[in-house]
Structure formats: C-alpha cells, structure tokens
mmCIF file of C-alpha atoms in Angstrom:
data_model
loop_
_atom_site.group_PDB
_atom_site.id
_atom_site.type_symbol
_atom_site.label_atom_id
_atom_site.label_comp_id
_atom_site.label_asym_id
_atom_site.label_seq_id
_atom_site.Cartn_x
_atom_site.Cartn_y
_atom_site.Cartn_z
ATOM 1 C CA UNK A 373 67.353 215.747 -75.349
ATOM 2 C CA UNK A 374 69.292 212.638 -75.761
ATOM 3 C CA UNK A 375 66.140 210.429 -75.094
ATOM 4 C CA UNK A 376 64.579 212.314 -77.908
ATOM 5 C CA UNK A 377 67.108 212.200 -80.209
ATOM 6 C CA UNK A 378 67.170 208.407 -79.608
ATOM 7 C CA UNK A 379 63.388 208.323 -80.317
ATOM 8 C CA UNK A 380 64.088 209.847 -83.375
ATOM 9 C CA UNK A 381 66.670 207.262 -84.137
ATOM 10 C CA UNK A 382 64.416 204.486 -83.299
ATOM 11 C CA UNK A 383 61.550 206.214 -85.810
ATOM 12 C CA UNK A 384 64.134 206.116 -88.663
ATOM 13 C CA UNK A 385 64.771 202.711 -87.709
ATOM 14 C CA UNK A 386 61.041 201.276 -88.048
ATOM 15 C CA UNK A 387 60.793 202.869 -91.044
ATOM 16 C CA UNK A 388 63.455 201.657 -93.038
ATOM 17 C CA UNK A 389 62.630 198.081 -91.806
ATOM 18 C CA UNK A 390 59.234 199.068 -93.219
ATOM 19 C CA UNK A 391 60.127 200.590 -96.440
ATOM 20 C CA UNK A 392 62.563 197.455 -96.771
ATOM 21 C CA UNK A 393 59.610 194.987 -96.272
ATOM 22 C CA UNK A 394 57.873 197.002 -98.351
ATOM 23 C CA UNK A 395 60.016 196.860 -101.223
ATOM 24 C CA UNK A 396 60.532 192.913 -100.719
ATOM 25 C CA UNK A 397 56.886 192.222 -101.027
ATOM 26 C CA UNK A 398 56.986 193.946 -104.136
ATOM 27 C CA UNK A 399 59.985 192.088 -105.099
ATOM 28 C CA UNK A 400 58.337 188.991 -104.105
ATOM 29 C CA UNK A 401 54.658 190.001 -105.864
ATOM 30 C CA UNK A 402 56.794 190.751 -109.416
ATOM 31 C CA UNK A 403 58.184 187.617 -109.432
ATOM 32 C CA UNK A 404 54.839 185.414 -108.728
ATOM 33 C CA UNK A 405 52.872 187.685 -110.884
ATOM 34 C CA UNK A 406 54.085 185.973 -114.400
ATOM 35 C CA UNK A 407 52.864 182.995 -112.657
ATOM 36 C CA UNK A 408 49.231 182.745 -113.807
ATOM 37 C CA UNK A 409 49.965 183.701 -117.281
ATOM 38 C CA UNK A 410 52.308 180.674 -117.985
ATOM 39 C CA UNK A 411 49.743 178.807 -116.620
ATOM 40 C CA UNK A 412 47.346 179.942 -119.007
ATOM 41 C CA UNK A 413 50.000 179.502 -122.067
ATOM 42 C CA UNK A 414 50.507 175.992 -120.774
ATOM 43 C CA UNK A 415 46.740 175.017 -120.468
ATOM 44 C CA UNK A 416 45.984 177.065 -123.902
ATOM 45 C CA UNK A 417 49.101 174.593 -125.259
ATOM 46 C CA UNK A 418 47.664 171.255 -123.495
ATOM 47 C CA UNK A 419 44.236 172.044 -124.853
ATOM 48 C CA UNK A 420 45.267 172.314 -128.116
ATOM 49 C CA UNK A 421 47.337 169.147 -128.192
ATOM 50 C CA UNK A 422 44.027 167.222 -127.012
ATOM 51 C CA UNK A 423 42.254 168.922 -129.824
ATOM 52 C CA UNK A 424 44.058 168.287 -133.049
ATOM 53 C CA UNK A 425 43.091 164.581 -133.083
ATOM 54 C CA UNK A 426 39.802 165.191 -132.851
ATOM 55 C CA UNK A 427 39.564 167.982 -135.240
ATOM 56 C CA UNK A 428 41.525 165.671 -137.142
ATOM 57 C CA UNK A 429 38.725 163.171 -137.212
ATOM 58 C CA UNK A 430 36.043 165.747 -137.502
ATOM 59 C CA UNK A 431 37.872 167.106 -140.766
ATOM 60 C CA UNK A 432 39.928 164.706 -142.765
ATOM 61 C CA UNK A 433 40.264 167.255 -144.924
ATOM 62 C CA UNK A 434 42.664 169.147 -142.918
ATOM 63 C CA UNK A 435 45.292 166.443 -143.211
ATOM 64 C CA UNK A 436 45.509 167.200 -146.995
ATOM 65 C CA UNK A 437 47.373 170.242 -145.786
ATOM 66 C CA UNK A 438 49.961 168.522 -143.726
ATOM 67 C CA UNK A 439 50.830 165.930 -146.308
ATOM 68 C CA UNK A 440 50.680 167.719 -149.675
ATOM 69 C CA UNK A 441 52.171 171.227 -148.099
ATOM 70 C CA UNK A 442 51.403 172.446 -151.456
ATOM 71 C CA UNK A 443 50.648 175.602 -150.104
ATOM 72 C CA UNK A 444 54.796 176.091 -149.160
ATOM 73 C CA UNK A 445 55.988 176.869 -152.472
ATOM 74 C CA UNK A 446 59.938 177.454 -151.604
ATOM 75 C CA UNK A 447 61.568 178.684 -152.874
ATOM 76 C CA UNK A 448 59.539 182.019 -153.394
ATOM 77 C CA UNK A 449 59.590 183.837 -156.247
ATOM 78 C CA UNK A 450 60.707 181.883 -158.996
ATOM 79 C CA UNK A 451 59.936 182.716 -162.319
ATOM 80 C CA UNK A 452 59.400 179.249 -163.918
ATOM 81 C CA UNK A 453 59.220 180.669 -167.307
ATOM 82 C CA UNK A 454 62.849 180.992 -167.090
ATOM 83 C CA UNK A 455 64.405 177.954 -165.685
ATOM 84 C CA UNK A 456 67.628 178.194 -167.467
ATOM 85 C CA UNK A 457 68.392 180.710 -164.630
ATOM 86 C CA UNK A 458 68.869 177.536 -162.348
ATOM 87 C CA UNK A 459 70.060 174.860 -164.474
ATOM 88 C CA UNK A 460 71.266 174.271 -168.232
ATOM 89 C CA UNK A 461 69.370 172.764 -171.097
ATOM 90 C CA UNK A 462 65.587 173.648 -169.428
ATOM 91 C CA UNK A 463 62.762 174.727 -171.359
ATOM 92 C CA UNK A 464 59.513 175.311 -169.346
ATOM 93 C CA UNK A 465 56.383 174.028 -170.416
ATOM 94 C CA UNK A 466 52.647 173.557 -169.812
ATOM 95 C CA UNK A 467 50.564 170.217 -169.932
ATOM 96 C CA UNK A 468 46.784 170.145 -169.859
ATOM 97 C CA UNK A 469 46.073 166.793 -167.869
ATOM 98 C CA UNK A 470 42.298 167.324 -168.121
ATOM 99 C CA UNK A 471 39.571 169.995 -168.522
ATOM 100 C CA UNK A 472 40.238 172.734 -165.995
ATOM 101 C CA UNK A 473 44.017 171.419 -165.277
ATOM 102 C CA UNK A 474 46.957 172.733 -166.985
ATOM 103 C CA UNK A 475 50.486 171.701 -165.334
ATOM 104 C CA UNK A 476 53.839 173.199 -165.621
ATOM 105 C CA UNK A 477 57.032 171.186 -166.654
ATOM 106 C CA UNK A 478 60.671 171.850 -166.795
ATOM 107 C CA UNK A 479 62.344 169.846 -169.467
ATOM 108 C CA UNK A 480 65.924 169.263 -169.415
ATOM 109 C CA UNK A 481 67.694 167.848 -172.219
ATOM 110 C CA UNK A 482 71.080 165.988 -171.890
ATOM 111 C CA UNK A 483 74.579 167.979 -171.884
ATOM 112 C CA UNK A 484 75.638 166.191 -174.127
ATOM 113 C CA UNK A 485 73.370 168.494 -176.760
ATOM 114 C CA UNK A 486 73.562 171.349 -174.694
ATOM 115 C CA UNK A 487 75.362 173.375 -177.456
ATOM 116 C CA UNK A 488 72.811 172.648 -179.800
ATOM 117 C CA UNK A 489 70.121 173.413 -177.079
ATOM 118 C CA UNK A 490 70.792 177.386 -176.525
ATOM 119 C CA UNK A 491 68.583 179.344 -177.897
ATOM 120 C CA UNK A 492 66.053 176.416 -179.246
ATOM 121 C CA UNK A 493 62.354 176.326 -178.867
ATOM 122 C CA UNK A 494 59.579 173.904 -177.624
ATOM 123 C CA UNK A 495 59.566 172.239 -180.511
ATOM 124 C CA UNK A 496 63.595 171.515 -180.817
ATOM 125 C CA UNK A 497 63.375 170.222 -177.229
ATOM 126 C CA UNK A 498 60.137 167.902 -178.277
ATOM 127 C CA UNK A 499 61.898 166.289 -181.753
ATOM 128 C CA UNK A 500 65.229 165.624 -178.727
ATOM 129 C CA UNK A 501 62.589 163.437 -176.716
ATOM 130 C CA UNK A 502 63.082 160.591 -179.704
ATOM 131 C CA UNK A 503 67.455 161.014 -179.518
ATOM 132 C CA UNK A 504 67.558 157.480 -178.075
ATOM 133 C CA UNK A 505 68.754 159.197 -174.266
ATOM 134 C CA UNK A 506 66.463 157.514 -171.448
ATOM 135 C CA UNK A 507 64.041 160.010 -170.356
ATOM 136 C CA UNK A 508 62.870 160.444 -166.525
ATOM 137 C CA UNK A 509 59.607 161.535 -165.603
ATOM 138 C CA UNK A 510 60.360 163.061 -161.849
ATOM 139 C CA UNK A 511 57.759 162.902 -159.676
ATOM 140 C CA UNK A 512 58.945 164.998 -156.557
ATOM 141 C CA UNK A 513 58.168 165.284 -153.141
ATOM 142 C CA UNK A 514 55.493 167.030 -151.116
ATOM 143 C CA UNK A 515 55.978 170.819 -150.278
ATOM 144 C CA UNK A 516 58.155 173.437 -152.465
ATOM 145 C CA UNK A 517 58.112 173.186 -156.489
ATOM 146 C CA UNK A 518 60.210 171.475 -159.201
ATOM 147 C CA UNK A 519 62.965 174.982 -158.606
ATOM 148 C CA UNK A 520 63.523 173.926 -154.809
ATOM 149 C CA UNK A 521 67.043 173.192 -154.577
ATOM 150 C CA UNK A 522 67.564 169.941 -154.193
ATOM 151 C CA UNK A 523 65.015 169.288 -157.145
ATOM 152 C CA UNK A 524 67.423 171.612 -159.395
ATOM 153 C CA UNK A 525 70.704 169.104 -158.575
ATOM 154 C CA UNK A 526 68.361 166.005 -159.303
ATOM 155 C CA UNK A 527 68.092 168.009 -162.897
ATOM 156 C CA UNK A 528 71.334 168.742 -163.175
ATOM 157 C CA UNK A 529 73.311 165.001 -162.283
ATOM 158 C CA UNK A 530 70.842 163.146 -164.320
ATOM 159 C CA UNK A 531 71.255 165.866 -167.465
ATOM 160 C CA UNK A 532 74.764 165.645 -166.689
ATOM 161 C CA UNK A 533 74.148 161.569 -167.213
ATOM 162 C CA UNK A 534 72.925 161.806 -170.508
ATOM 163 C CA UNK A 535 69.213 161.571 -168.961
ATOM 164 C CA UNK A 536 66.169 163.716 -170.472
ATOM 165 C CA UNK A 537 63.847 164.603 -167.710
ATOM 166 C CA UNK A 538 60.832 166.021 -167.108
ATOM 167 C CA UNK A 539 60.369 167.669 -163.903
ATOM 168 C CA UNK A 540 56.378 168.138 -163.199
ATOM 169 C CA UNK A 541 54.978 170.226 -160.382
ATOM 170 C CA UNK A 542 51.348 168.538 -160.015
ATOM 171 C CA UNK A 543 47.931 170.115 -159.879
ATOM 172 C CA UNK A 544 47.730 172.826 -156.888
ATOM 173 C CA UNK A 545 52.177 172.744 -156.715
ATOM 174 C CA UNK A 546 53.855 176.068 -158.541
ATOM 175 C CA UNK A 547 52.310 176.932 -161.718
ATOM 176 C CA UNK A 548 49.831 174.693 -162.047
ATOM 177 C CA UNK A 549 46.301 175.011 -162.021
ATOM 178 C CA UNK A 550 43.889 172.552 -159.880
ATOM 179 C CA UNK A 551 43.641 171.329 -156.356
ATOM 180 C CA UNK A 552 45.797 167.916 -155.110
ATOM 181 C CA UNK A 553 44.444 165.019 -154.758
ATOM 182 C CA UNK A 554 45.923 161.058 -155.442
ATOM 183 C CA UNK A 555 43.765 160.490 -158.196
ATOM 184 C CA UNK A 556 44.331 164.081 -160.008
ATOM 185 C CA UNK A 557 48.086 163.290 -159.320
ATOM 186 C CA UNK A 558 47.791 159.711 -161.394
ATOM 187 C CA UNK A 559 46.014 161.444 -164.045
ATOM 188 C CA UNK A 560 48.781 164.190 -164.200
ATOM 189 C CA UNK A 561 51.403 161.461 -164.598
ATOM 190 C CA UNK A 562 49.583 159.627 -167.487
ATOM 191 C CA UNK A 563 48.705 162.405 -169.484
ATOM 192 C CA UNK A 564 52.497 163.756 -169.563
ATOM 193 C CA UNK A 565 53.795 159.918 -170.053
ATOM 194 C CA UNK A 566 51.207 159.778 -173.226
ATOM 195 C CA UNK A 567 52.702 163.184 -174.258
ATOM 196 C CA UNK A 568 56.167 162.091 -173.642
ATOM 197 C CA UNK A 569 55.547 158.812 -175.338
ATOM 198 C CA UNK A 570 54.237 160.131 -178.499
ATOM 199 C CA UNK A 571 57.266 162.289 -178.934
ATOM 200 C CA UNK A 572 59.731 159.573 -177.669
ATOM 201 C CA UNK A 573 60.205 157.255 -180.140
ATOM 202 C CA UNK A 574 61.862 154.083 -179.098
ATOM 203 C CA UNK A 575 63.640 155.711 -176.099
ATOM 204 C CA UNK A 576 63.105 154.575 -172.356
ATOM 205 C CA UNK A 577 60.909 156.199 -170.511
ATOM 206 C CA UNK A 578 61.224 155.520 -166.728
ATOM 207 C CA UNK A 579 58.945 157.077 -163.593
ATOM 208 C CA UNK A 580 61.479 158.745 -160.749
ATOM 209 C CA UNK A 581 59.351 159.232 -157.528
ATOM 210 C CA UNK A 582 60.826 160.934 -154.383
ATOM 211 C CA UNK A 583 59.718 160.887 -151.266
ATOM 212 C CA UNK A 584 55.670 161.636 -151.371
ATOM 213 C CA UNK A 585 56.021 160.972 -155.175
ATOM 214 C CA UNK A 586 56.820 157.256 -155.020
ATOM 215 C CA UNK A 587 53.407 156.716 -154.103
ATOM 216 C CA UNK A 588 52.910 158.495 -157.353
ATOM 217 C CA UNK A 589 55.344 156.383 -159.132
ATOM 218 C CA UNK A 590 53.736 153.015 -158.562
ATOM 219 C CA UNK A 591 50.281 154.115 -158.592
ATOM 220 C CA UNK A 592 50.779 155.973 -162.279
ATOM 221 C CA UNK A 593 52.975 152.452 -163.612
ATOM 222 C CA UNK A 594 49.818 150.162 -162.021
ATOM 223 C CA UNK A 595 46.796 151.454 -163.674
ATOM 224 C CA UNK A 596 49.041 151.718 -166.802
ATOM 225 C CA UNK A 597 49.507 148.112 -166.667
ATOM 226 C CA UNK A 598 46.216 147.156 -165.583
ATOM 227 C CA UNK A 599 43.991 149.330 -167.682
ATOM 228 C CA UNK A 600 46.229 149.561 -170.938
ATOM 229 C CA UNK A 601 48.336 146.289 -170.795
ATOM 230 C CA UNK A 602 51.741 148.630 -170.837
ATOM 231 C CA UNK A 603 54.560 148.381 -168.565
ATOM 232 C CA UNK A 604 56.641 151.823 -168.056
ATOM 233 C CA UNK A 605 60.131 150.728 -168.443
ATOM 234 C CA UNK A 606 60.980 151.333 -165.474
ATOM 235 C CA UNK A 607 60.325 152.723 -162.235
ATOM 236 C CA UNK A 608 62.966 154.184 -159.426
ATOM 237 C CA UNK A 609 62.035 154.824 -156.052
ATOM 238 C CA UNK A 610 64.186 157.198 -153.839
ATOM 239 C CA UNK A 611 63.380 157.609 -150.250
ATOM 240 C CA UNK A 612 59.924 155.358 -150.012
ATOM 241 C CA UNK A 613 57.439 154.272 -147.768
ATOM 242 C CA UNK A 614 55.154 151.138 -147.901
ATOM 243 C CA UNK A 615 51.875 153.146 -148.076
ATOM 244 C CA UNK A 616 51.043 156.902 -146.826
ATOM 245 C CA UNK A 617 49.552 154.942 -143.361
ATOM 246 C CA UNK A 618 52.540 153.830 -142.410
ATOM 247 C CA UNK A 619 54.706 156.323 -143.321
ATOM 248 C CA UNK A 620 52.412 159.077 -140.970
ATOM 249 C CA UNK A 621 53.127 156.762 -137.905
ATOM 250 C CA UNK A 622 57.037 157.472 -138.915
ATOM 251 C CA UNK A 623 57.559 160.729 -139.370
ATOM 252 C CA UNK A 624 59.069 163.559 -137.506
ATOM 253 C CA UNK A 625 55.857 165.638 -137.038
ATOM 254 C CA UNK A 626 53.635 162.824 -135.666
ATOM 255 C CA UNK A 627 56.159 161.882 -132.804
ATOM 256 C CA UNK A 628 54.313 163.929 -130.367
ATOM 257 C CA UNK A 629 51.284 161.782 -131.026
ATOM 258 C CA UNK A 630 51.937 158.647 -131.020
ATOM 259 C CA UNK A 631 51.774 157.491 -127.490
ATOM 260 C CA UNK A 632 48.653 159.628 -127.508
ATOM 261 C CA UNK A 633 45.188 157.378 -127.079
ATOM 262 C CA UNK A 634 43.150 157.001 -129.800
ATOM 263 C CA UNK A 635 46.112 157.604 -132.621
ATOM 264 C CA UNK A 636 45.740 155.559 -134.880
ATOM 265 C CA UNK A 637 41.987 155.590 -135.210
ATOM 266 C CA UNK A 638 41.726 159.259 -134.914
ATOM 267 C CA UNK A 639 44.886 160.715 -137.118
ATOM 268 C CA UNK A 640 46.327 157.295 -138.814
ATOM 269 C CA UNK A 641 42.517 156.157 -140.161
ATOM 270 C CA UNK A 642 41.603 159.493 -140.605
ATOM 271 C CA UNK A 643 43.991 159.450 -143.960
ATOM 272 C CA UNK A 644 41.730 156.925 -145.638
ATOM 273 C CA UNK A 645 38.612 159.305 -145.227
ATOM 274 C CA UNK A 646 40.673 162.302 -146.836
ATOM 275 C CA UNK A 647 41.414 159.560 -149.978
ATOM 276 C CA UNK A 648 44.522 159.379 -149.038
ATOM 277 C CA UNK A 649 46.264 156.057 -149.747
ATOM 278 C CA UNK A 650 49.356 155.489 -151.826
ATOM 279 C CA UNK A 651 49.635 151.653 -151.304
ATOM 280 C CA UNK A 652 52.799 151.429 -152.861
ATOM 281 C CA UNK A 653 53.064 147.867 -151.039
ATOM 282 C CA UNK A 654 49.909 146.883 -152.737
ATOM 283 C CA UNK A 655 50.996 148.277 -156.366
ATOM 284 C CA UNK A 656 54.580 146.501 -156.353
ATOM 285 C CA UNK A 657 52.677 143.307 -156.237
ATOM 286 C CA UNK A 658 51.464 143.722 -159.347
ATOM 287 C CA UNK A 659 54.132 145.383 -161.295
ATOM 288 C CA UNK A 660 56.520 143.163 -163.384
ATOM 289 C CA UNK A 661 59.074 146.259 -164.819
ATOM 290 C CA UNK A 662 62.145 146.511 -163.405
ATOM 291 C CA UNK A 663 62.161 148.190 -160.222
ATOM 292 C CA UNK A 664 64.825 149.802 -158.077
ATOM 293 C CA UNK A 665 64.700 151.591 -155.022
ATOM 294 C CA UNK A 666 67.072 153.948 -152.852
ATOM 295 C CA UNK A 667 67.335 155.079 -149.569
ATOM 296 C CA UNK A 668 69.852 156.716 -146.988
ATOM 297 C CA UNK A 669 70.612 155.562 -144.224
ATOM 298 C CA UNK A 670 70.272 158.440 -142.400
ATOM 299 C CA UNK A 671 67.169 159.727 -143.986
ATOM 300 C CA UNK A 672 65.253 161.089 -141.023
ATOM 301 C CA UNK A 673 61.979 161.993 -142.443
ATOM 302 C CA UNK A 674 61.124 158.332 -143.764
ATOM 303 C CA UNK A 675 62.851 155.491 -142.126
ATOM 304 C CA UNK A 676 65.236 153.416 -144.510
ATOM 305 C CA UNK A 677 63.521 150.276 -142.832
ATOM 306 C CA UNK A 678 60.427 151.419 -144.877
ATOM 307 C CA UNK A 679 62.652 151.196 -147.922
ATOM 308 C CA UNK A 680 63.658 147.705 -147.128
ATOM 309 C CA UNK A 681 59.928 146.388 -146.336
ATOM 310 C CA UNK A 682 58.775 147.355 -149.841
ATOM 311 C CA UNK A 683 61.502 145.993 -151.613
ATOM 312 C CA UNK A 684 61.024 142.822 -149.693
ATOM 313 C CA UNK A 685 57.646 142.747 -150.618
ATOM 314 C CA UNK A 686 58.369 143.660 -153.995
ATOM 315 C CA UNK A 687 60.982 140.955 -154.234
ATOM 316 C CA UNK A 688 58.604 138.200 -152.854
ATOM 317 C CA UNK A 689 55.777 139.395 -155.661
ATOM 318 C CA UNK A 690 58.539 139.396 -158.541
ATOM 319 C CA UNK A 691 58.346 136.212 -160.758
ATOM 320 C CA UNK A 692 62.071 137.523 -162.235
ATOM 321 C CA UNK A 693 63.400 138.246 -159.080
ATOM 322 C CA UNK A 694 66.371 140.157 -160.781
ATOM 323 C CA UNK A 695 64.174 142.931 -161.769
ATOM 324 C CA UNK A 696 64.251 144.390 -158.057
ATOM 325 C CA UNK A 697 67.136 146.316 -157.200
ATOM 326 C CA UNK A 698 67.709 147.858 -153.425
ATOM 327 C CA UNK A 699 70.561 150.163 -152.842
ATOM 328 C CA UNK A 700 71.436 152.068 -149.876
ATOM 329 C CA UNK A 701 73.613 154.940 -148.884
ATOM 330 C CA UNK A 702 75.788 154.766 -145.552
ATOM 331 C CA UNK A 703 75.432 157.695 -142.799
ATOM 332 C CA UNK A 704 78.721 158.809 -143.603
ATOM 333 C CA UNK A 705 77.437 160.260 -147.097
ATOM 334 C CA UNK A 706 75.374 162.524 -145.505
ATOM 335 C CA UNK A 707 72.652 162.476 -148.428
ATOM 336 C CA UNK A 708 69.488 162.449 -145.997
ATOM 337 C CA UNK A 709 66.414 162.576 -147.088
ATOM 338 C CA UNK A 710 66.745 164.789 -150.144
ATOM 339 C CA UNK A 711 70.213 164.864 -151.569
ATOM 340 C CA UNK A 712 70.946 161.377 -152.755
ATOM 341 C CA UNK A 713 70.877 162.879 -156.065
ATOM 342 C CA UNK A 714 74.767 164.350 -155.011
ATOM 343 C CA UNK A 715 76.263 161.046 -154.960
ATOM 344 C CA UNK A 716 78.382 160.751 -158.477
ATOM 345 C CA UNK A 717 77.864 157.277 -158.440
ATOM 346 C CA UNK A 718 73.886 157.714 -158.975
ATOM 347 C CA UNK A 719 73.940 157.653 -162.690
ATOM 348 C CA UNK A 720 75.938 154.672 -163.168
ATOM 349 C CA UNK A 721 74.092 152.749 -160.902
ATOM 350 C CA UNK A 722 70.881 153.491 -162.643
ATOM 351 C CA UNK A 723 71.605 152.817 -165.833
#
C-alpha cells in the first residue's frame, strides 16, 4: 500500500513538472511571438525611408506640399471676416491679383487712430493708407494663415509702432483662392503693392518677409526694379535663408536624409524641377533699397548662419554699403524662429 501510494506521489510529481514546462513554453512562445511583427514594422519603416527620395525625384511635385504646408491652415476655424476678434484696428479685405485669384488681407491701421478706427469701413481704412505712417506689406511664412498666433503679435507691435500693415495670406493660404506657386506668389505681392501704392500717397511702403516669405520679399522688390525702374522703400528680412536649396539641406525635417546617398541630387535638385527657387542671394545683388535683416540666434528651423551669408553677400553687392543692416537676437531672448516680433525694441530699430 505504501509502494502505491508512493507511485501515486511520483505520478503527481511528473505531472506538475509537466504542466510547469508546459506553461513555460507558453510563457516563452508569448514573448517571441511579437517578434516577427516588429520586424515587419521595422522593414515596412526602412522601406519607406529608401522610398521617399525616389518618389521624390519621380514627383517634384510632392515637395510643393512639404514646403508651402498650405494645406495646415492653424489655427482652425477662424473667421477672417472678423479679425478685430484677434487684434485692434483690422479690417479684412479681398485683392484680385489676377483672373481666377482673389486674396484675402487683414489691414491694420496704427493705434494711434484707433479711436477714430471703430466702427469705420473699407473705405476709411483705404483714405488712412495716405496718413504719412510707414506701411508694411507682411509676407509670412509657410504653413498656417495671417490669424496664426505669432502672425497676430507681428500685427499688433508694429500697429502699436505707428506702422500700417497689410497682412496677406497668398493664393492656396486661408481665404484665398488659387494654388501656390513662386511666381503666383510675386504676382500676389505686386498687385497689392500697386493697390497699396495708389492709395498711399507719399508714405513708405516697405516689404516684411518671414521665414518662407523672404524669398517673397526680394523676389517681389527685384522684378519691381528691373521691369518698372522702382525701388520699394524698403525691404526687412526676418529669419532668412540664401535660397530655398540651401535652406532644405538645413532644416529640421531633412536631418534624417542627409547622410543618405543620392541627397542632394534626388531631394535638394528635385526643388528646381517643382519651380522652386527663391534665390534671395541672387536678388540682393541687384537691389539698391535699404535692406535689413534679422535673425535669432537660436532660431532652429533656419540657421542664423544663413542670415549672416546673405547679408554678407548683400553687403559685398551694395555700392552704399550703409543701406544693409544685420541685427541679431541672443539665445537668452528666447524669440526662435517666430517670435522676434516680441522684442519691444523691434520698432525702434526699424524705423
């Protein structure tokens, strides 16, 4: 009986070890089983990455996305017909630049008339243009619309300044009709600095280009010079690059690319094929207004070394060498890429 009862014991015995083994195979199986889907995820991932370039290069067209980013118009649902629920003084407005293109414009006036301005129409704010006040055509930067937020404090320091500005969201940006390209942009430019200028009188009209928009800047105040003989009066340039080239080997989103073969020919040339330029280096040369360009130190989307090789080529093209201004902001500011419009200094070193 007690030989039996020790079989028994030894029965319970196997299988427990069995059941235990069991269970630790299935332990083990679990954790090898996510196995073959990361792999998958990270091939899916790697073949992607190899792609892009040469989709890039197969469809310039594509690019157009990545550098206008028209198509992210933060912030969302702004009604631009009331702009005064942002910032003081504002009328909106709307531009036909050509047949089929109609643009929309926020026009602030200075606070110094914002008493008088409440409750005026279109037509007060267009008789203001010729007050003697410097007006500012602003020529923003890619992705969003003239409400994003750090457009809004631009509005508000330079109004704040005594500045008139107009605030234009180009073709395909917010309200306005069309699709982007870097001619289409030029053209928007000129036709609102003809409409500005016929209102203006003898006041100052300057281009203000930020970020993607200097490219605008110089392009608009070159073929005014060269195909009508008239300088802008000026031209400011905050947070630029040499040419749209360069400045896609700099930025953030092309980092992962750069040591990859073939980069420059595939992604960097493949700009040129979308007609995508902005020579900015190419247009200073040929300017003559006075020019003066800003940059942060710690701007992080468009190196400030960009900033210094345009002015430098700028500076070397000037006859009157005093007509090129470059002014930078130290790290300890904070202003970045986008908010060098919060310094209270900005005003009085533009004017």
């Amino acid at each position: 009986m007690r030989r039996r009862g020790g079989d028994r014991d030894g029965d319970s015995g196997d299988s427990s070890g069995a059941e235990g083994s069991a269970g630790a195979a299935r332990q083990q199986r679990r954790r090898h089983s996510w196995r073959p889907w990361l792999s998958t995820l990270l091939l899916g991932m790697l073949l992607i990455y190899i792609s892009v370039p040469f989709l890039v290069r197969l469809f310039p067209s594509v690019l157009t996305k990545f550098v206008y980013l028209n198509f992210l118009a933060f912030p969302f649902f702004v009604d631009f017909r009331r702009p005064e629920l942002l910032v003081n003084n504002t009328i909106n407005l709307h531009l036909t630049t050509e047949p089929g293109v109609r643009v929309g414009i926020w026009h602030t006036v200075p606070s110094s008339r914002g008493a008088e301005a409440r409750g005026q129409d279109q037509r007060w704010y267009e008789e203001a243009l010729a007050d003697a006040h410097p007006v500012i055509i602003y020529l923003h930067g890619n992705g969003g619309t003239r409400a994003a937020r750090h457009r809004v404090q631009f509005l508000k320091t330079m109004g704040a300044a005594d500045f008139h500005i107009l605030a234009l969201d180009y073709r395909g940006y917010g309200d306005s009709s069309g699709h982007p390209t870097e001619s289409g942009f030029t053209t928007d430019v000129l036709a609102l600095y003809d409409w500005a200028k016929a209102r203006s009188g003898n006041s100052s009209i300057l281009f203000w280009g930020h970020s993607l928009g200097t490219g605008i800047a110089t392009n608009a105040a070159r073929k005014l010079q060269e195909e009508r003989g008239v300088q802008v009066d000026a031209v400011v340039l905050e947070s630029p690059y040499t040419n749209i080239r360069e400045a896609a080997a700099h930025i953030p989103i092309t980092k992962i690319y750069r040591q990859f073969p073939g980069f420059g020919y595939l992604i960097l040339d493949s700009l040129a094929r979308a007609d995508m330029f902005f020579r900015s280096d190419e247009n200073v040369k040929v300017l003559a207004c006075p020019l003066l360009i800003l940059h942060a130190e710690d701007d992080s989307v468009v190196p400030p070394h960009l900033g210094r090789k345009l002015y430098e080529t700028a500076r070397s093209a000037y006859k009157d060498k005093t007509k090129v201004k470059f002014i930078t902001f130290p790290k300890k500011l904070g202003l970045g890429h986008d908010y060098i419009s919060l310094n209270p200094e900005l005003p009085a070193l533009v004017k």
